Coordinates of C-alpha atoms in Angstrom, one line a residue:
Chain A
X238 CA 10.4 -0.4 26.3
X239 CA 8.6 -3.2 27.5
X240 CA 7.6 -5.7 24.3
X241 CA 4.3 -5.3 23.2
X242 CA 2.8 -7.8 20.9
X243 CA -0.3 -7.3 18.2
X244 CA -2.5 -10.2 17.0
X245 CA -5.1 -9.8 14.0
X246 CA -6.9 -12.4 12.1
X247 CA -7.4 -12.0 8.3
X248 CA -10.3 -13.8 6.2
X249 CA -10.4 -15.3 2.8
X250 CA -11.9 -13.3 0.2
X251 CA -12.2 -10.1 2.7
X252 CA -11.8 -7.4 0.5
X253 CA -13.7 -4.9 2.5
X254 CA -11.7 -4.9 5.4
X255 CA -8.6 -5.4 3.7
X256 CA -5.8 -3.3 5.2
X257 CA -7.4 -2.9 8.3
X258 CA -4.9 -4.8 10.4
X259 CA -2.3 -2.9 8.9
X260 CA -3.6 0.0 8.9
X261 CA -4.0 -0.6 12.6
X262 CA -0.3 -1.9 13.2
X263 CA 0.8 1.2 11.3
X264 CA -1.1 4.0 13.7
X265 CA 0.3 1.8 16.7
X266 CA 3.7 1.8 15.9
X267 CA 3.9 5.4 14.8
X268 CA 2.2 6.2 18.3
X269 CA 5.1 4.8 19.7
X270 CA 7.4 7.0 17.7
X271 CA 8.7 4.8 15.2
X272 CA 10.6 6.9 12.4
X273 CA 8.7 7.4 9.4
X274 CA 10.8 6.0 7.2
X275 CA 11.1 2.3 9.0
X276 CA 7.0 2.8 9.6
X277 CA 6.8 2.7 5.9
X278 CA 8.8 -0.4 5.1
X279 CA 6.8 -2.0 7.5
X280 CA 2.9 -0.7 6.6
X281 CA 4.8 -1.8 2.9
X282 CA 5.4 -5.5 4.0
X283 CA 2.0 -5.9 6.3
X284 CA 0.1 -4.6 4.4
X285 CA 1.3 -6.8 0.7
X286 CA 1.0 -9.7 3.3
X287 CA -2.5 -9.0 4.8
X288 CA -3.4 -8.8 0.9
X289 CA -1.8 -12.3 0.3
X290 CA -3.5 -14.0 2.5
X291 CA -7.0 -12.6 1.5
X292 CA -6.3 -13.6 -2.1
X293 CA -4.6 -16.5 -1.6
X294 CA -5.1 -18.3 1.1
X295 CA -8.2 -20.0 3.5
X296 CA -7.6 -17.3 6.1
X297 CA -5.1 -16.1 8.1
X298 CA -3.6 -14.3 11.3
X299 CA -1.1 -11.0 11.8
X300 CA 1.3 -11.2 14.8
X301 CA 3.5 -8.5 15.4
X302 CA 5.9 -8.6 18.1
X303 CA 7.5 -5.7 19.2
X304 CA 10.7 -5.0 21.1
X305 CA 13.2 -2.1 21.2
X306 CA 15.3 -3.6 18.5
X307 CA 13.4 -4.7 15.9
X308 CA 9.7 -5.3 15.2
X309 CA 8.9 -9.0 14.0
X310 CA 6.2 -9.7 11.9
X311 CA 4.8 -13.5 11.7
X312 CA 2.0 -13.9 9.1
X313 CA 0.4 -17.5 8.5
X314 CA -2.2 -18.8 6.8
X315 CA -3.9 -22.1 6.3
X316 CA -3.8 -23.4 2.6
X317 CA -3.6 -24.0 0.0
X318 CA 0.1 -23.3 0.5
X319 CA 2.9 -22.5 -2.2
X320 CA 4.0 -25.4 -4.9
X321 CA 6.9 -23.7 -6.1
X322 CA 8.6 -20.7 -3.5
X323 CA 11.2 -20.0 -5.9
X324 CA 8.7 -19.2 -8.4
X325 CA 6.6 -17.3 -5.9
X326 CA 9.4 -14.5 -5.4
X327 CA 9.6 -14.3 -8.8
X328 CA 8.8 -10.9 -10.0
X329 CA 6.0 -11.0 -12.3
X330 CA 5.0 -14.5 -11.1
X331 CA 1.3 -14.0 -10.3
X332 CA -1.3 -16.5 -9.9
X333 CA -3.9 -13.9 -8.4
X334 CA -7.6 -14.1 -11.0
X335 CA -8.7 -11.3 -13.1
X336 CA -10.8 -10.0 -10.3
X337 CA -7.7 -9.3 -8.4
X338 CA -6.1 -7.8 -11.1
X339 CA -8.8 -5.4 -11.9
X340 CA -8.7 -4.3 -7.9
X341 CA -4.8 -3.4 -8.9
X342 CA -3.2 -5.9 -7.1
X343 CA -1.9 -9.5 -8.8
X344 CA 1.2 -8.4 -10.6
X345 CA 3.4 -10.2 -9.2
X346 CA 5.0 -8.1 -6.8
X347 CA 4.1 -8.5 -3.5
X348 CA 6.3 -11.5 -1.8
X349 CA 9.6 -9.9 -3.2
X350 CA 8.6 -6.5 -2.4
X351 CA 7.6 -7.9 1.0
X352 CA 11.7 -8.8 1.3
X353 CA 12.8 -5.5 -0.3
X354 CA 10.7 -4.0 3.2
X355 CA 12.0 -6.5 5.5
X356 CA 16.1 -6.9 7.3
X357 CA 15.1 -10.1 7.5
X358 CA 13.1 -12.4 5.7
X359 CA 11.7 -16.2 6.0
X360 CA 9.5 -17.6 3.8
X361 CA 8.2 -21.8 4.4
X362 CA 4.9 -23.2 3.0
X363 CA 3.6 -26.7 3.4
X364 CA 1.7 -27.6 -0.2
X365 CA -1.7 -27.5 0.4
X366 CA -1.8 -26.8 4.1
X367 CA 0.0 -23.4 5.3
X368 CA 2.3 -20.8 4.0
X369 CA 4.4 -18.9 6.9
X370 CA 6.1 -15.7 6.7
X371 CA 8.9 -14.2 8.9
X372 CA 9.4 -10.8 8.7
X373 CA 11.5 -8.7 10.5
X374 CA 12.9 -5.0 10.8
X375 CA 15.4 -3.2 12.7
X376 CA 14.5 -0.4 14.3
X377 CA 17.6 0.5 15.7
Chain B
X3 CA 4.0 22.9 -6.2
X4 CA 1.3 22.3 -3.9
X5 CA -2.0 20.5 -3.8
X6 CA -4.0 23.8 -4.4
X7 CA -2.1 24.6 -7.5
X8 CA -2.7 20.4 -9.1
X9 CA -6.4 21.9 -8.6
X10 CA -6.3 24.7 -10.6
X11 CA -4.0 22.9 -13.1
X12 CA -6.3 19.8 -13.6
X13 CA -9.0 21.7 -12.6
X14 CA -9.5 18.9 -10.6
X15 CA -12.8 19.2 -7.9
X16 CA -12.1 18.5 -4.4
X17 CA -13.9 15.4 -2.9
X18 CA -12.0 15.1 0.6
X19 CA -9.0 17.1 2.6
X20 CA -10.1 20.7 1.3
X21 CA -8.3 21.5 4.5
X22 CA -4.5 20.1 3.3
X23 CA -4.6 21.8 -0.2
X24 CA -1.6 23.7 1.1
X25 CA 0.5 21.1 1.3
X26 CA 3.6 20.4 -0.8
X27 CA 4.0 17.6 -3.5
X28 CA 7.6 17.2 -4.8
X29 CA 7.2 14.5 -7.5
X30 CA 4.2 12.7 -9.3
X31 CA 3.3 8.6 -10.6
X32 CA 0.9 8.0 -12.7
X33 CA -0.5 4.4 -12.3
X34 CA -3.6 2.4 -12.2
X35 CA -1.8 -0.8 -10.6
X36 CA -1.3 -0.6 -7.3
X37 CA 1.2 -3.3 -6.6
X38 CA 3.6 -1.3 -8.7
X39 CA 2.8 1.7 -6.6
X40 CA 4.3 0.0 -3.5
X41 CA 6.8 -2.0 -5.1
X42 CA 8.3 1.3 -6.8
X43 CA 7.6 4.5 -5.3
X44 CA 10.1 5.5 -2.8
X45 CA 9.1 9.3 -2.3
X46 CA 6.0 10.9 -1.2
X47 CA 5.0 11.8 -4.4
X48 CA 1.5 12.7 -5.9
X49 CA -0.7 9.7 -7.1
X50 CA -3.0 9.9 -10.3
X51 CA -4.9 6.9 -10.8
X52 CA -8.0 5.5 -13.0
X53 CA -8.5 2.7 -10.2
X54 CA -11.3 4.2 -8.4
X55 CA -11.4 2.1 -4.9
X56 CA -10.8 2.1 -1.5
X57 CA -7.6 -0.2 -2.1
X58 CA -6.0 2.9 -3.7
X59 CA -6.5 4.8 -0.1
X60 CA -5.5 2.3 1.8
X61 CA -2.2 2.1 -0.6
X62 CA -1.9 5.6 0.0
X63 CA -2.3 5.7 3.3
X64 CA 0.6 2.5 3.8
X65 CA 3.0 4.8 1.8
X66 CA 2.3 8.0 3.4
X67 CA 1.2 10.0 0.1
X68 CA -0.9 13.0 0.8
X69 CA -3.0 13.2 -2.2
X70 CA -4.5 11.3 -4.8
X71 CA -6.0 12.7 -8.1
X72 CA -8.5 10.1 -9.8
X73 CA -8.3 10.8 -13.5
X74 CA -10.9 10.2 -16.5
X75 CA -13.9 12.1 -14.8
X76 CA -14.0 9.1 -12.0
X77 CA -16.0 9.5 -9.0
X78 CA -15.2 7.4 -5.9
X79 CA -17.7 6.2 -3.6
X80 CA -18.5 7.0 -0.2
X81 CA -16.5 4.6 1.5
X82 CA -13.6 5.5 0.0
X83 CA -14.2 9.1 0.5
X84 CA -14.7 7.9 4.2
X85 CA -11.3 5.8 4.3
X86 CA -9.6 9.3 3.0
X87 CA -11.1 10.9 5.6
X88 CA -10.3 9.4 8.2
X89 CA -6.5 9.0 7.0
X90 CA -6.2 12.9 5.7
X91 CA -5.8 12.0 2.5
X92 CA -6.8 14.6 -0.2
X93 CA -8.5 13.3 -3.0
X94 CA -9.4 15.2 -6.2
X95 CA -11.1 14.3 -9.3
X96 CA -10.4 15.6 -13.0
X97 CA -11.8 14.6 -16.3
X98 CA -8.4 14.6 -18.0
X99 CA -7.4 11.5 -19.1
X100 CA -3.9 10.1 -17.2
X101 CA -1.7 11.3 -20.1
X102 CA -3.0 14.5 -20.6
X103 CA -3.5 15.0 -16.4
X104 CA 0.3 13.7 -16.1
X105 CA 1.8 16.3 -19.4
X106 CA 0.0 19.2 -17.5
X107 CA 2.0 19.0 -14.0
X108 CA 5.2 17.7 -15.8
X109 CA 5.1 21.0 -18.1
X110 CA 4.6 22.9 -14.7
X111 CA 7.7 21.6 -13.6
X112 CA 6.2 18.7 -11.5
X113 CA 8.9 16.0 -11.9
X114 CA 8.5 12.1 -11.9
X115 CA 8.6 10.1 -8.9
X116 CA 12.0 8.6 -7.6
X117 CA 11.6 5.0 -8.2
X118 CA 13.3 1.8 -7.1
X119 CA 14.8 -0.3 -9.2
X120 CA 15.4 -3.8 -8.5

């Protein structure tokens, strides 16, 4: 297989089309044949991602690369960036508003559930300019 | 038990995927936060939910679950219906509350969902 690579971009405050990137990267992988159970862990991790950077962030981009090994995911946004990463993959630690919460997402859960999904996992965030995310999983 | 038999049980009213009503559900969560649906679900279990948006489909759809049953008399709107749609996902709607939905499967012998534990 021959890599293929996937590129979305993700806005602020897009609530609407949220999941639609991963929604897409989930019926392109399962097209080609990726077993359900790795397709999961990945819609999982895009898909808590895509959600992060349309709460949190000024906008955003998806870029899934694609190989016969593994699948790596690169997610980065542009601010405001994360003060405190240890904190942030805290379970529990949420600084999502009430309007998030009451759209059942906010609780805390997503960055550490994001590395639960991933074989690998690096997380680096410039305070106030960019938070990057490297994801990836084995599919062999 | 399958998704025909939730119906009669809750009798729940179909809004999309009167076609799948045949298919199987193994285990059940009850939950109106969707973060902890995909932090802790690990099987493809049966959703009931009071959080009536598209979020919860698309949630669905990232975990693979076939059905979701919107508790509390709950209608969802049409894009969600749409999103369902598109994604085979059956939703149903019941005026049952969440505990008294959830006690009327679990007495059936519907069993909780297999969770993850971190």
């Amino acid at each position: 297989m021959s890599p293929i690579k996937l590129s979305y971009q993700v806005e602020k405050d897009d609530f609407t089309r949220a999941g639609q990137a991963s929604s897409s990267i989930k019926k392109v992988l399962r097209q080609l044949g990726i077993e359900p159970q790795i397709l999961r862990k990945i819609a999982i991790a895009t898909y808590e991602a895509e959600m992060n950077i349309i709460i949190h962030s000024e906008g955003g981009s998806i870029d899934v690369d694609i190989s016969a090994e593994k699948i790596t995911i690169i997610i980065k946004d542009r601010g405001p960036g994360i003060e405190n990463i240890e904190l942030a993959m805290k379970v529990g630690y949420s600084t999502a508003s009430q309007k998030i919460r009451e759209l059942g997402f906010g609780a805390g859960m997503g960055l550490p559930n994001i590395k639960r999904c991933s074989d690998e996992f690096r997380i680096e965030s410039s305070y106030g300019e960019y938070t990057k995310l490297e994801i990836v999983i084995y599919i062999k | 038990m399958t998704l025909k038999e939730v119906q009669r049980l809750l009798e729940a009213e179909v809004v999309s995927g009167e076609e799948f009503l045949q298919r199987e559900v193994k285990t059940a969560f009850a939950c109106d936060l969707m973060s902890d649906v995909l932090a802790f679900v690990d099987d493809k279990t049966l959703l009931l939910t009071g959080l009536v948006n598209s979020h919860t489909i698309r949630t669905a759809e990232m975990m693979d679950l076939s059905a979701v049953v919107f508790v509390r008399g709950k209608k969802p709107d049409d894009e969600t219906i749409e999103l369902a749609k598109e994604n085979n996902i059956v939703i149903m709607t019941t005026n049952h509350i969440m505990y008294v939905s959830s006690g009327i499967l679990f007495s059936k012998g519907l069993k909780g969902a297999n969770i993850v534990h971190k």
